[in-house]
Amino acid sequence: MSEKFFSEVDALLAEIESTNVSSTEELEAFRIAYLGSKNRIKPLFAKMRDVEADQRKAFGLLLNKTKQRAEEKYAEIEKSLSQNNRAQEGAHIDLTAPGYPTPVGARHPVSIVLNQIVQIFERLGFQVVENREIEDEWHNFTALNTPEDHPARDMTDTYYLKFDPSRVLRSQTSTVQVHEMEDKQPPIRIISPGRVYRNETISARAHCQFHQVEGLYVDEDVSFADMKQVLFHFARELYGEGVKFRLRPSYFPFTEPSAEMDVYWGLKTDEDYRMTKGTGWLEIMGCGMVDPNVLDLCGIDSEKYSGFAFGMGLERQAMRKYKISDIRHLYENDVRFLRQFKSAF
Ligand code: DAH
């Protein structure tokens, strides 16, 4: 009586072993037949009660073995099919298809010239230092020998903080000179890049927020000739050997004597006239010998030490280098403009 049931299960096990499965569709059919909720092994479990008592255990073991083989076979085939699929996908990659373009950014022209300037001065032994953008009047004006009634102190030139009118948004990076001399004794050789703020009407030549790089060199026996050498070297490095430049006498409260440096721009187009106020020259920095008063105010012995200082607008350098004739291009972040400045710096 029981033999019939045993041979039914044997037949099913043999069928499971011999079923050929070579596609995902066939695998699904296999799953439904032997592992699904209405699989063909299940009804045989119900036959258990018809099996003679002393054979039930063996019958149960045979059923479980059948079920387990179905599960194992399913897992094996699923694994090998998915490996095959992956290999197939690889076989279909078209190596000649054009790639997807990856958008590559470009450095901002102000960053490019800043990096170049830093490299030039670092090679001369200058160190980069930075300092705060919110300053007191002492660091922005008084220690820099700026008289109480100087027009630069006026609210129309400098931004004073509303909640603390003794503080300003620094209008020049010369403030860093003061910090540096207050904190250290010579030799001092620094450049200091940073943002500055001025209450200016925005135009093609001016902005209310821009960047400067300040330079300061204080030691024994520093002369105007040293300054000229350093600044001429700088101009040739940044603008190229053939560049025309000149120093012009000028005035700043914190230097004596003072000068301004111009680089030749050109004088052909209307734009050249506008950019250079009809002279062909673009002013790129102020400079001079640090006024002994400033040295003394900052705690440096002006009998023993002398120094030179300079300050330049970074936007100005970028404008001259790339012949950009409107400072506003540098702030609008139009990608069509920015994309033109691919650089190694
Ligand atoms: N601070 C000046 C300005 O913003 C630039 C300047 C001139 C800086 C002469 C200096 C200097 O250090 O010596 O216009």
Short mmCIF file of C-alpha atoms and ligand atoms in Angstrom, two decimals:
data_model
loop_
_atom_site.label_atom_id
_atom_site.label_comp_id
_atom_site.label_asym_id
_atom_site.label_seq_id
_atom_site.Cartn_x
_atom_site.Cartn_y
_atom_site.Cartn_z
CA MET A 1 0.00 0.00 0.00
CA SER A 2 2.69 2.47 1.03
CA GLU A 3 4.95 1.59 -1.90
CA LYS A 4 2.71 3.51 -4.24
CA PHE A 5 3.26 6.68 -2.28
CA PHE A 6 7.00 6.13 -2.10
CA SER A 7 7.27 5.59 -5.81
CA GLU A 8 5.20 8.73 -6.48
CA VAL A 9 7.69 10.79 -4.47
CA ASP A 10 10.64 9.04 -6.11
CA ALA A 11 9.24 9.90 -9.51
CA LEU A 12 8.82 13.53 -8.52
CA LEU A 13 12.38 13.72 -7.18
CA ALA A 14 13.71 12.22 -10.40
CA GLU A 15 11.69 14.74 -12.37
CA ILE A 16 13.13 17.62 -10.31
CA GLU A 17 16.64 16.33 -10.87
CA SER A 18 16.20 15.97 -14.60
CA THR A 19 14.25 19.12 -15.41
CA ASN A 20 16.19 21.28 -17.80
CA VAL A 21 16.20 24.97 -16.83
CA SER A 22 18.08 27.38 -19.04
CA SER A 23 16.18 30.67 -18.96
CA THR A 24 14.58 32.90 -16.38
CA GLU A 25 11.14 31.94 -17.73
CA GLU A 26 11.88 28.25 -17.23
CA LEU A 27 13.23 28.99 -13.78
CA GLU A 28 9.99 30.71 -12.85
CA ALA A 29 8.00 27.70 -14.11
CA PHE A 30 10.24 25.46 -11.99
CA ARG A 31 9.61 27.64 -8.95
CA ILE A 32 5.85 27.54 -9.41
CA ALA A 33 5.86 23.75 -9.93
CA TYR A 34 8.03 22.72 -6.99
CA LEU A 35 8.25 25.67 -4.57
CA GLY A 36 5.21 27.87 -5.18
CA SER A 37 2.16 28.03 -2.94
CA LYS A 38 0.43 25.31 -5.03
CA ASN A 39 3.54 23.24 -5.65
CA ARG A 40 3.41 19.55 -6.49
CA ILE A 41 5.26 18.33 -3.40
CA LYS A 42 2.66 19.70 -1.00
CA PRO A 43 -0.19 17.23 -1.74
CA LEU A 44 2.20 14.34 -1.05
CA PHE A 45 2.67 15.56 2.51
CA ALA A 46 -1.10 15.01 2.96
CA LYS A 47 -0.60 11.35 2.06
CA MET A 48 1.38 10.93 5.28
CA ARG A 49 -1.63 9.71 7.19
CA ASP A 50 -2.26 6.95 4.61
CA VAL A 51 1.27 5.59 4.98
CA GLU A 52 1.68 2.70 7.36
CA ALA A 53 2.85 3.85 10.75
CA ASP A 54 6.27 2.14 10.69
CA GLN A 55 7.04 3.75 7.30
CA ARG A 56 5.94 7.30 8.09
CA LYS A 57 9.34 8.48 9.27
CA ALA A 58 11.08 7.28 6.11
CA PHE A 59 8.31 8.81 4.01
CA GLY A 60 8.70 12.15 5.80
CA LEU A 61 12.46 12.10 5.24
CA LEU A 62 12.00 11.38 1.55
CA LEU A 63 9.53 14.23 1.17
CA ASN A 64 11.83 16.66 2.94
CA LYS A 65 14.75 15.57 0.79
CA THR A 66 12.65 16.18 -2.32
CA LYS A 67 11.68 19.64 -1.16
CA GLN A 68 15.25 20.48 -0.23
CA ARG A 69 16.58 19.34 -3.63
CA ALA A 70 14.03 21.59 -5.35
CA GLU A 71 15.22 24.54 -3.26
CA GLU A 72 18.90 23.80 -3.91
CA LYS A 73 18.42 23.39 -7.62
CA TYR A 74 16.45 26.63 -7.78
CA ALA A 75 19.21 28.58 -5.96
CA GLU A 76 21.99 27.11 -8.12
CA ILE A 77 20.26 27.87 -11.37
CA GLU A 78 19.28 31.37 -10.26
CA LYS A 79 22.90 32.13 -9.44
CA SER A 80 24.31 30.86 -12.71
CA LEU A 81 21.64 32.64 -14.75
CA SER A 82 22.37 36.00 -13.11
CA GLN A 83 26.10 35.55 -13.76
CA ASN A 84 25.31 34.81 -17.38
CA ASN A 85 23.17 37.92 -17.58
CA ARG A 86 25.95 40.10 -16.29
CA ALA A 87 28.38 38.63 -18.81
CA GLN A 88 25.80 39.28 -21.53
CA GLU A 89 25.43 42.91 -20.50
CA GLY A 90 29.21 43.32 -20.74
CA ALA A 91 29.17 41.79 -24.20
CA HIS A 92 26.75 44.49 -25.32
CA ILE A 93 28.80 47.51 -24.25
CA ASP A 94 29.56 49.64 -27.30
CA LEU A 95 33.12 50.76 -26.81
CA THR A 96 32.90 53.15 -29.75
CA ALA A 97 29.92 55.11 -28.35
CA PRO A 98 30.79 58.70 -27.43
CA GLY A 99 31.08 59.27 -23.66
CA TYR A 100 28.83 61.42 -21.55
CA PRO A 101 30.34 64.91 -21.22
CA THR A 102 31.44 65.74 -17.66
CA PRO A 103 31.15 69.46 -16.99
CA VAL A 104 34.49 70.76 -15.75
CA GLY A 105 34.62 74.00 -13.78
CA ALA A 106 37.16 76.77 -14.23
CA ARG A 107 38.82 78.89 -11.58
CA HIS A 108 37.57 82.42 -11.18
CA PRO A 109 39.97 84.94 -12.77
CA VAL A 110 40.40 86.68 -9.40
CA SER A 111 41.52 83.37 -7.87
CA ILE A 112 43.87 82.74 -10.77
CA VAL A 113 45.70 86.06 -10.36
CA LEU A 114 45.71 85.72 -6.58
CA ASN A 115 47.37 82.31 -6.83
CA GLN A 116 49.97 83.71 -9.22
CA ILE A 117 50.66 86.71 -6.99
CA VAL A 118 51.07 84.48 -3.94
CA GLN A 119 53.53 82.28 -5.84
CA ILE A 120 55.58 85.27 -7.01
CA PHE A 121 55.92 86.73 -3.53
CA GLU A 122 56.44 83.40 -1.81
CA ARG A 123 59.44 82.86 -4.05
CA LEU A 124 60.80 86.15 -2.69
CA GLY A 125 60.36 84.94 0.89
CA PHE A 126 57.08 86.70 1.71
CA GLN A 127 54.60 84.87 3.92
CA VAL A 128 50.84 84.92 3.46
CA VAL A 129 48.88 86.17 6.48
CA GLU A 130 45.21 87.03 6.82
CA ASN A 131 43.20 89.02 9.28
CA ARG A 132 39.69 90.18 10.16
CA GLU A 133 37.24 92.02 7.91
CA ILE A 134 35.48 93.89 10.72
CA GLU A 135 37.95 96.35 12.17
CA ASP A 136 38.17 99.15 14.70
CA GLU A 137 39.05 102.66 13.60
CA TRP A 138 42.52 102.30 15.08
CA HIS A 139 43.56 99.54 12.68
CA ASN A 140 41.74 100.90 9.64
CA PHE A 141 42.75 104.56 10.07
CA THR A 142 44.47 105.89 13.18
CA ALA A 143 47.48 103.59 13.32
CA LEU A 144 47.86 104.19 9.60
CA ASN A 145 48.47 107.87 10.28
CA THR A 146 45.09 108.93 8.88
CA PRO A 147 44.03 112.27 10.37
CA GLU A 148 40.71 112.58 12.21
CA ASP A 149 39.31 114.79 9.46
CA HIS A 150 40.51 112.67 6.53
CA PRO A 151 37.74 112.19 3.92
CA ALA A 152 38.32 108.39 3.82
CA ARG A 153 36.89 108.23 7.35
CA ASP A 154 33.66 109.73 6.10
CA MET A 155 30.50 107.61 6.22
CA THR A 156 30.16 108.16 2.50
CA ASP A 157 33.41 106.26 1.90
CA THR A 158 33.57 103.69 4.66
CA TYR A 159 30.87 101.36 5.99
CA TYR A 160 30.41 101.77 9.74
CA LEU A 161 28.58 99.05 11.67
CA LYS A 162 25.14 100.23 12.67
CA PHE A 163 25.10 98.53 16.08
CA ASP A 164 28.69 99.57 16.88
CA PRO A 165 29.76 102.76 15.06
CA SER A 166 33.33 102.42 16.36
CA ARG A 167 33.76 99.49 14.00
CA VAL A 168 34.01 99.43 10.22
CA LEU A 169 34.10 96.93 7.40
CA ARG A 170 37.76 97.34 6.55
CA SER A 171 38.25 99.63 3.56
CA GLN A 172 41.80 98.42 2.88
CA THR A 173 43.99 95.43 3.69
CA SER A 174 46.59 97.86 5.10
CA THR A 175 44.94 97.00 8.43
CA VAL A 176 46.91 93.74 8.39
CA GLN A 177 50.19 95.71 8.41
CA VAL A 178 49.15 97.19 11.73
CA HIS A 179 48.24 93.81 13.28
CA GLU A 180 51.45 92.30 12.05
CA MET A 181 53.71 95.06 13.40
CA GLU A 182 51.84 95.12 16.71
CA ASP A 183 52.38 91.37 17.09
CA LYS A 184 55.89 90.89 15.72
CA GLN A 185 59.27 92.50 15.49
CA PRO A 186 61.28 92.77 12.22
CA PRO A 187 62.23 91.15 9.97
CA ILE A 188 58.65 91.18 8.67
CA ARG A 189 57.92 90.10 5.13
CA ILE A 190 54.24 89.44 4.46
CA ILE A 191 51.54 89.65 1.86
CA SER A 192 47.93 89.65 2.88
CA PRO A 193 45.07 88.98 0.50
CA GLY A 194 41.46 89.65 1.46
CA ARG A 195 38.12 91.32 0.91
CA VAL A 196 37.64 95.06 1.41
CA TYR A 197 34.52 97.24 1.41
CA ARG A 198 33.87 100.79 0.27
CA ASN A 199 30.76 102.83 -0.05
CA GLU A 200 31.16 103.30 -3.80
CA THR A 201 28.64 103.61 -6.56
CA ILE A 202 28.97 100.46 -8.64
CA SER A 203 30.26 101.15 -12.14
CA ALA A 204 32.47 99.57 -14.83
CA ARG A 205 35.56 100.60 -12.80
CA ALA A 206 34.41 100.41 -9.18
CA HIS A 207 32.57 98.10 -6.81
CA CYS A 208 31.53 98.35 -3.17
CA GLN A 209 33.23 95.07 -2.30
CA PHE A 210 36.47 93.91 -3.88
CA HIS A 211 39.78 92.22 -3.06
CA GLN A 212 43.20 93.58 -2.26
CA VAL A 213 46.62 92.17 -1.58
CA GLU A 214 48.70 94.08 0.90
CA GLY A 215 52.49 93.73 1.13
CA LEU A 216 54.85 94.77 3.91
CA TYR A 217 58.61 94.47 4.28
CA VAL A 218 60.26 95.83 7.43
CA ASP A 219 63.88 95.27 8.39
CA GLU A 220 67.11 97.19 8.94
CA ASP A 221 68.23 99.25 5.91
CA VAL A 222 65.22 98.65 3.67
CA SER A 223 65.25 101.28 0.93
CA PHE A 224 63.06 102.66 -1.83
CA ALA A 225 65.38 100.92 -4.31
CA ASP A 226 64.53 97.56 -2.67
CA MET A 227 60.86 98.32 -3.16
CA LYS A 228 61.36 99.20 -6.82
CA GLN A 229 63.21 95.96 -7.45
CA VAL A 230 60.53 93.86 -5.79
CA LEU A 231 57.64 95.58 -7.55
CA PHE A 232 59.31 95.60 -10.97
CA HIS A 233 60.09 91.92 -10.58
CA PHE A 234 56.46 91.33 -9.62
CA ALA A 235 55.14 93.21 -12.67
CA ARG A 236 57.36 91.29 -15.08
CA GLU A 237 56.40 87.96 -13.51
CA LEU A 238 52.67 88.63 -13.57
CA TYR A 239 52.33 90.47 -16.87
CA GLY A 240 55.31 89.13 -18.84
CA GLU A 241 58.77 90.41 -19.72
CA GLY A 242 57.64 92.90 -22.34
CA VAL A 243 55.18 94.77 -20.11
CA LYS A 244 55.50 98.56 -19.78
CA PHE A 245 55.12 99.92 -16.27
CA ARG A 246 56.01 103.05 -14.33
CA LEU A 247 56.07 104.49 -10.82
CA ARG A 248 54.39 107.85 -10.28
CA PRO A 249 54.73 110.05 -7.18
CA SER A 250 51.57 109.98 -5.08
CA TYR A 251 50.29 110.46 -1.55
CA PHE A 252 49.06 108.09 1.17
CA PRO A 253 48.88 109.03 4.84
CA PHE A 254 50.83 105.90 5.86
CA THR A 255 53.79 106.12 3.46
CA GLU A 256 56.48 108.71 2.83
CA PRO A 257 57.46 108.98 0.05
CA SER A 258 54.48 107.41 -1.72
CA ALA A 259 54.02 106.22 -5.27
CA GLU A 260 51.55 104.55 -7.55
CA MET A 261 52.40 101.92 -10.12
CA ASP A 262 50.83 101.94 -13.56
CA VAL A 263 50.86 99.23 -16.21
CA TYR A 264 50.35 100.10 -19.84
CA TRP A 265 46.90 99.12 -21.13
CA GLY A 266 46.77 100.68 -24.61
CA LEU A 267 45.02 103.66 -26.16
CA LYS A 268 43.24 102.76 -29.37
CA THR A 269 39.59 102.10 -28.71
CA ASP A 270 36.92 104.06 -26.86
CA GLU A 271 37.12 101.37 -24.23
CA ASP A 272 40.87 102.02 -23.77
CA TYR A 273 40.10 105.72 -23.23
CA ARG A 274 37.40 104.92 -20.72
CA MET A 275 39.48 102.35 -18.79
CA THR A 276 42.59 104.54 -18.60
CA LYS A 277 40.92 107.94 -18.34
CA GLY A 278 42.55 108.82 -21.63
CA THR A 279 46.15 108.11 -20.52
CA GLY A 280 46.70 104.56 -21.82
CA TRP A 281 47.95 103.60 -18.33
CA LEU A 282 46.08 101.59 -15.70
CA GLU A 283 46.94 102.20 -12.07
CA ILE A 284 47.51 98.82 -10.39
CA MET A 285 48.79 99.62 -6.92
CA GLY A 286 49.79 102.12 -4.28
CA CYS A 287 53.11 101.82 -2.48
CA GLY A 288 55.77 103.66 -0.53
CA MET A 289 58.14 103.71 2.39
CA VAL A 290 56.26 103.06 5.64
CA ASP A 291 55.93 106.41 7.41
CA PRO A 292 58.13 106.38 10.59
CA ASN A 293 55.04 107.55 12.48
CA VAL A 294 53.25 104.32 11.54
CA LEU A 295 56.22 102.22 12.66
CA ASP A 296 56.26 104.00 16.02
CA LEU A 297 52.47 103.79 16.47
CA CYS A 298 52.70 100.01 15.93
CA GLY A 299 55.60 99.52 18.34
CA ILE A 300 58.51 99.26 15.88
CA ASP A 301 61.60 101.40 16.49
CA SER A 302 61.69 103.76 13.50
CA GLU A 303 65.29 104.78 14.33
CA LYS A 304 66.44 101.23 13.78
CA TYR A 305 64.07 99.88 11.15
CA SER A 306 62.60 101.00 7.87
CA GLY A 307 60.23 99.32 5.47
CA PHE A 308 58.12 99.50 2.37
CA ALA A 309 54.49 98.63 1.81
CA PHE A 310 52.20 98.22 -1.13
CA GLY A 311 48.55 97.48 -1.76
CA MET A 312 46.89 96.35 -4.96
CA GLY A 313 43.37 95.59 -6.10
CA LEU A 314 43.04 92.00 -7.27
CA GLU A 315 40.21 92.78 -9.68
CA ARG A 316 42.43 95.42 -11.28
CA GLN A 317 45.15 92.85 -11.91
CA ALA A 318 42.65 90.39 -13.39
CA MET A 319 41.20 93.15 -15.57
CA ARG A 320 44.60 94.17 -16.90
CA LYS A 321 45.81 90.63 -17.41
CA TYR A 322 42.74 89.46 -19.30
CA LYS A 323 41.68 92.84 -20.72
CA ILE A 324 38.32 92.77 -18.94
CA SER A 325 36.85 96.24 -19.25
CA ASP A 326 33.98 96.01 -16.78
CA ILE A 327 34.57 94.97 -13.16
CA ARG A 328 30.96 93.80 -12.90
CA HIS A 329 31.72 90.77 -15.10
CA LEU A 330 33.80 89.49 -12.18
CA TYR A 331 30.77 89.31 -9.89
CA GLU A 332 27.94 88.22 -12.12
CA ASN A 333 29.12 84.61 -12.42
CA ASP A 334 27.89 84.22 -15.96
CA VAL A 335 29.28 80.80 -16.91
CA ARG A 336 29.87 81.93 -20.50
CA PHE A 337 32.34 84.47 -19.07
CA LEU A 338 33.85 82.18 -16.44
CA ARG A 339 34.39 79.25 -18.80
CA GLN A 340 37.01 81.24 -20.67
CA PHE A 341 39.44 81.03 -17.75
CA LYS A 342 40.82 77.53 -17.82
CA SER A 343 44.12 77.64 -16.00
CA ALA A 344 46.72 75.53 -14.31
CA PHE A 345 46.75 77.82 -11.26
N1 DAH B 1 45.61 101.01 1.10
C1 DAH B 1 45.74 101.71 -0.15
C2 DAH B 1 44.41 101.76 -0.86
O1 DAH B 1 43.53 101.01 -0.49
C3 DAH B 1 46.74 101.05 -1.03
C4 DAH B 1 48.12 101.19 -0.47
C5 DAH B 1 48.91 102.26 -0.80
C6 DAH B 1 48.61 100.25 0.39
C7 DAH B 1 50.19 102.40 -0.34
C8 DAH B 1 49.91 100.37 0.89
C9 DAH B 1 50.68 101.47 0.51
O2 DAH B 1 50.43 99.50 1.71
O3 DAH B 1 51.92 101.56 1.00
O4 DAH B 1 44.23 102.51 -1.75
#
